XYZ file of N, CA and C in Angstrom:
375
model
N 68.794 -18.314 -76.911
C 67.523 -17.722 -77.282
C 66.378 -18.456 -76.583
N 66.414 -19.765 -76.598
C 65.382 -20.564 -75.947
C 65.416 -20.343 -74.443
N 66.634 -20.231 -73.891
C 66.785 -19.986 -72.460
C 66.176 -18.636 -72.074
N 66.368 -17.630 -72.921
C 65.829 -16.300 -72.640
C 64.298 -16.311 -72.649
N 63.705 -17.063 -73.578
C 62.246 -17.140 -73.647
C 61.685 -17.826 -72.406
N 62.343 -18.920 -71.981
C 61.870 -19.644 -70.803
C 62.017 -18.796 -69.547
N 63.155 -18.109 -69.433
C 63.353 -17.284 -68.242
C 62.394 -16.093 -68.241
N 62.100 -15.548 -69.404
C 61.155 -14.438 -69.491
C 59.747 -14.914 -69.135
N 59.378 -16.097 -69.580
C 58.060 -16.643 -69.251
C 57.949 -16.912 -67.756
N 59.024 -17.436 -67.160
C 59.034 -17.700 -65.725
C 58.942 -16.397 -64.938
N 59.687 -15.398 -65.364
C 59.652 -14.096 -64.702
C 58.258 -13.468 -64.805
N 57.647 -13.564 -65.969
C 56.300 -13.024 -66.165
C 55.291 -13.737 -65.278
N 55.391 -15.061 -65.199
C 54.472 -15.830 -64.357
C 54.628 -15.461 -62.890
N 55.865 -15.285 -62.448
C 56.107 -14.900 -61.049
C 55.546 -13.518 -60.752
N 55.770 -12.579 -61.658
C 55.264 -11.223 -61.451
C 53.741 -11.185 -61.453
N 53.125 -11.946 -62.338
C 51.666 -11.981 -62.379
C 51.111 -12.608 -61.112
N 51.770 -13.647 -60.631
C 51.326 -14.287 -59.395
C 51.411 -13.350 -58.214
N 52.509 -12.608 -58.118
C 52.669 -11.670 -57.003
C 51.705 -10.502 -57.122
N 51.484 -10.009 -58.330
C 50.570 -8.876 -58.482
C 49.145 -9.292 -58.178
N 48.786 -10.550 -58.461
C 47.459 -11.046 -58.113
C 47.238 -11.046 -56.624
N 48.259 -11.421 -55.872
C 48.158 -11.409 -54.416
C 48.034 -9.985 -53.915
N 48.813 -9.094 -54.483
C 48.762 -7.693 -54.068
C 47.405 -7.092 -54.407
N 46.875 -7.392 -55.596
C 45.581 -6.848 -55.977
C 44.463 -7.399 -55.113
N 44.528 -8.673 -54.761
C 43.479 -9.271 -53.942
C 43.445 -8.659 -52.556
N 44.603 -8.371 -51.982
C 44.661 -7.801 -50.643
C 44.689 -6.282 -50.668
N 44.854 -5.681 -51.826
C 45.048 -4.247 -51.914
C 43.931 -3.413 -51.328
N 42.696 -3.810 -51.520
C 41.571 -3.023 -51.040
C 41.468 -3.080 -49.528
N 41.731 -4.253 -48.954
C 41.588 -4.444 -47.516
C 42.903 -4.313 -46.763
N 43.973 -3.996 -47.472
C 45.290 -3.908 -46.859
C 45.318 -2.819 -45.788
N 45.795 -3.168 -44.616
C 45.903 -2.208 -43.526
C 44.606 -1.975 -42.770
N 43.595 -2.798 -43.003
C 42.310 -2.649 -42.320
C 41.957 -3.963 -41.646
N 41.361 -3.870 -40.490
C 40.976 -5.082 -39.768
C 39.651 -5.608 -40.307
N 39.348 -6.857 -39.993
C 38.097 -7.466 -40.436
C 36.894 -6.717 -39.863
N 37.016 -6.234 -38.634
C 35.908 -5.518 -38.007
C 35.648 -4.183 -38.700
N 36.692 -3.612 -39.281
C 36.557 -2.293 -39.910
C 35.692 -2.349 -41.162
N 35.668 -3.470 -41.864
C 34.866 -3.514 -43.085
C 33.577 -4.306 -42.934
N 33.152 -4.523 -41.697
C 31.841 -5.120 -41.470
C 30.769 -4.078 -41.788
N 29.664 -4.524 -42.354
C 28.590 -3.610 -42.718
C 27.805 -3.176 -41.483
N 27.234 -1.993 -41.562
C 26.388 -1.506 -40.472
C 25.037 -2.225 -40.523
N 24.221 -2.025 -39.502
C 22.906 -2.663 -39.469
C 22.032 -2.199 -40.629
N 22.100 -0.928 -40.954
C 21.312 -0.394 -42.071
C 21.766 -1.004 -43.400
N 23.077 -1.142 -43.580
C 23.598 -1.744 -44.816
C 23.224 -3.224 -44.899
N 23.275 -3.919 -43.763
C 22.862 -5.324 -43.734
C 21.389 -5.469 -44.088
N 20.554 -4.601 -43.552
C 19.125 -4.647 -43.859
C 18.882 -4.374 -45.338
N 19.653 -3.447 -45.903
C 19.517 -3.122 -47.321
C 19.878 -4.328 -48.190
N 20.955 -5.009 -47.850
C 21.379 -6.197 -48.614
C 20.345 -7.312 -48.467
N 19.841 -7.519 -47.243
C 18.829 -8.556 -47.023
C 17.577 -8.286 -47.853
N 17.140 -7.038 -47.874
C 15.958 -6.661 -48.647
C 16.204 -6.855 -50.136
N 17.375 -6.466 -50.590
C 17.728 -6.592 -52.006
C 17.730 -8.054 -52.445
N 18.350 -8.919 -51.654
C 18.405 -10.337 -52.014
C 17.039 -10.999 -51.887
N 16.239 -10.584 -50.904
C 14.888 -11.135 -50.769
C 14.028 -10.727 -51.963
N 14.184 -9.492 -52.416
C 13.433 -9.016 -53.576
C 13.872 -9.759 -54.840
N 15.164 -10.019 -54.942
C 15.700 -10.660 -56.138
C 15.434 -12.164 -56.163
N 15.560 -12.809 -55.010
C 15.467 -14.269 -54.969
C 14.382 -14.776 -54.034
N 13.557 -13.893 -53.499
C 12.540 -14.294 -52.536
C 11.407 -15.061 -53.185
N 10.534 -15.579 -52.339
C 9.398 -16.346 -52.849
C 8.306 -15.398 -53.316
N 7.488 -15.861 -54.210
C 6.406 -15.052 -54.750
C 5.080 -15.410 -54.096
N 5.097 -16.088 -52.971
C 3.873 -16.550 -52.325
C 2.970 -15.390 -51.928
N 3.536 -14.314 -51.424
C 2.726 -13.184 -50.987
C 2.037 -12.496 -52.162
N 2.662 -12.495 -53.320
C 2.064 -11.855 -54.484
C 0.937 -12.696 -55.067
N 1.067 -14.002 -55.025
C 0.053 -14.857 -55.622
C -1.075 -15.163 -54.655
N -0.912 -14.846 -53.378
C -1.949 -15.129 -52.396
C -3.180 -14.254 -52.640
N -2.975 -13.013 -53.026
C -4.089 -12.108 -53.297
C -4.382 -12.176 -54.789
N -5.576 -12.694 -55.112
C -5.932 -12.833 -56.517
C -7.078 -11.895 -56.853
N -7.034 -11.409 -58.035
C -8.067 -10.502 -58.511
C -9.119 -11.296 -59.276
N -10.349 -10.814 -59.243
C -11.415 -11.449 -60.018
C -11.316 -11.084 -61.492
N -10.597 -10.029 -61.773
C -10.439 -9.568 -63.137
C -9.192 -10.223 -63.746
N -9.368 -11.110 -64.734
C -8.194 -11.786 -65.312
C -7.254 -10.833 -66.042
N -7.801 -9.738 -66.601
C -6.947 -8.785 -67.301
C -6.050 -8.044 -66.322
N -6.592 -7.742 -65.157
C -5.806 -7.069 -64.123
C -4.688 -7.987 -63.624
N -5.005 -9.269 -63.457
C -3.997 -10.230 -63.010
C -2.878 -10.357 -64.042
N -3.262 -10.386 -65.317
C -2.259 -10.487 -66.375
C -1.389 -9.233 -66.414
N -2.010 -8.082 -66.206
C -1.272 -6.825 -66.209
C -0.276 -6.783 -65.049
N -0.712 -7.223 -63.862
C 0.183 -7.247 -62.704
C 1.342 -8.213 -62.926
N 1.028 -9.343 -63.546
C 2.078 -10.329 -63.804
C 3.106 -9.765 -64.780
N 2.657 -9.031 -65.770
C 3.575 -8.447 -66.750
C 4.416 -7.339 -66.134
N 3.834 -6.599 -65.178
C 4.543 -5.481 -64.573
C 5.478 -5.909 -63.455
N 5.198 -7.046 -62.849
C 6.017 -7.465 -61.705
C 7.425 -7.834 -62.166
N 8.344 -7.611 -61.281
C 9.738 -7.929 -61.590
C 9.901 -9.442 -61.628
N 10.555 -9.911 -62.653
C 10.786 -11.334 -62.787
C 11.880 -11.732 -61.809
N 11.554 -12.684 -60.946
C 12.536 -13.121 -59.968
C 13.343 -14.284 -60.526
N 14.604 -14.290 -60.179
C 15.490 -15.334 -60.661
C 15.296 -16.606 -59.858
N 15.748 -17.694 -60.436
C 15.725 -18.960 -59.727
C 16.552 -18.852 -58.467
N 16.107 -19.518 -57.446
C 16.848 -19.487 -56.190
C 17.865 -20.618 -56.172
N 19.080 -20.306 -56.524
C 20.158 -21.280 -56.428
C 21.431 -20.550 -56.024
N 22.389 -21.317 -55.540
C 23.642 -20.737 -55.088
C 24.350 -20.014 -56.233
N 24.390 -20.639 -57.397
C 25.085 -20.055 -58.542
C 24.450 -18.758 -59.013
N 23.119 -18.734 -59.065
C 22.432 -17.515 -59.482
C 22.662 -16.390 -58.487
N 22.664 -16.733 -57.214
C 22.900 -15.735 -56.174
C 24.320 -15.174 -56.282
N 25.298 -16.049 -56.478
C 26.687 -15.592 -56.603
C 26.886 -14.774 -57.881
N 26.218 -15.177 -58.959
C 26.296 -14.397 -60.199
C 25.731 -12.998 -59.997
N 24.627 -12.926 -59.268
C 24.029 -11.622 -58.981
C 24.988 -10.760 -58.155
N 25.628 -11.368 -57.159
C 26.587 -10.633 -56.327
C 27.742 -10.104 -57.181
N 28.221 -10.923 -58.105
C 29.312 -10.505 -58.984
C 28.863 -9.406 -59.947
N 27.647 -9.513 -60.468
C 27.127 -8.468 -61.351
C 27.014 -7.139 -60.614
N 26.555 -7.187 -59.374
C 26.432 -5.965 -58.586
C 27.807 -5.370 -58.288
N 28.788 -6.237 -58.061
C 30.160 -5.769 -57.821
C 30.704 -5.064 -59.058
N 30.523 -5.694 -60.216
C 31.001 -5.095 -61.464
C 30.281 -3.785 -61.765
N 28.983 -3.730 -61.472
C 28.222 -2.504 -61.666
C 28.740 -1.394 -60.759
N 29.090 -1.752 -59.539
C 29.635 -0.787 -58.584
C 30.925 -0.164 -59.132
N 31.813 -1.012 -59.652
C 33.057 -0.503 -60.244
C 32.772 0.332 -61.494
N 31.814 -0.122 -62.298
C 31.485 0.585 -63.532
C 30.955 1.985 -63.244
N 30.213 2.118 -62.145
C 29.675 3.424 -61.759
C 30.732 4.317 -61.125
N 31.932 3.788 -60.914
C 33.031 4.589 -60.396
C 33.019 4.774 -58.895
N 32.391 3.871 -58.197
C 32.353 3.977 -56.738
C 33.675 3.536 -56.138
N 33.807 3.774 -54.855
C 35.008 3.424 -54.107
C 35.209 1.906 -54.120
N 36.410 1.456 -54.450
C 36.698 0.024 -54.529
C 36.479 -0.665 -53.187
N 36.790 0.005 -52.111
C 36.627 -0.576 -50.779
C 35.160 -0.890 -50.492
N 34.270 0.032 -50.809
C 32.849 -0.221 -50.554
C 32.300 -1.278 -51.510
N 32.767 -1.292 -52.758
C 32.339 -2.328 -53.704
C 32.698 -3.713 -53.186
N 33.905 -3.853 -52.676
C 34.352 -5.148 -52.164
C 33.630 -5.530 -50.872
N 33.339 -4.547 -50.024
C 32.599 -4.826 -48.788
C 31.223 -5.390 -49.112
N 30.521 -4.742 -50.036
C 29.185 -5.200 -50.406
C 29.239 -6.554 -51.114
N 30.223 -6.754 -51.972
C 30.354 -8.041 -52.656
C 30.594 -9.162 -51.652
N 31.464 -8.903 -50.700
C 31.749 -9.909 -49.680
C 30.496 -10.235 -48.874
N 29.717 -9.226 -48.532
C 28.482 -9.440 -47.766
C 27.469 -10.241 -48.577
N 27.299 -9.893 -49.850
C 26.343 -10.624 -50.692
C 26.770 -12.072 -50.885
N 28.036 -12.287 -51.189
C 28.497 -13.655 -51.441
C 28.444 -14.500 -50.170
N 28.701 -13.896 -49.018
C 28.603 -14.629 -47.757
C 27.160 -15.041 -47.495
N 26.222 -14.151 -47.787
C 24.807 -14.495 -47.602
C 24.388 -15.606 -48.560
N 24.898 -15.577 -49.780
C 24.598 -16.648 -50.736
C 25.117 -17.983 -50.217
N 26.330 -17.971 -49.674
C 26.913 -19.204 -49.147
C 26.108 -19.740 -47.973
N 25.626 -18.845 -47.121
C 24.855 -19.276 -45.952
C 23.463 -19.764 -46.334
N 22.838 -19.096 -47.299
C 21.458 -19.426 -47.658
C 21.363 -20.695 -48.494
N 22.305 -20.891 -49.393
C 22.230 -22.042 -50.295
C 23.312 -23.006 -49.937
């Protein structure tokens, strides 16, 4: 009985390990690295998205209004930017990946965009 439990646990661990490898390569299986590179338009879109999310607010604060109520209103309406750190950037990339899957988009495109975002996070931070 004990032998059966140990062998079943070993078999389960082996199957899970192999399925993890298959799942990780499943989306890109049979495709070359060049095939899933983003186009220039997609790269520009990702750059703009990350700059908007993690960019500096210097341009917004450079122009100041004489009306303090207007400044407060603009501050309340402006999108709150996240801290610029590697972890926050990677978390954002993962959230966007999960959102892509949740919306039912193609797994291949979700993974392409996630890879592009995470690579940019690694390069920037």
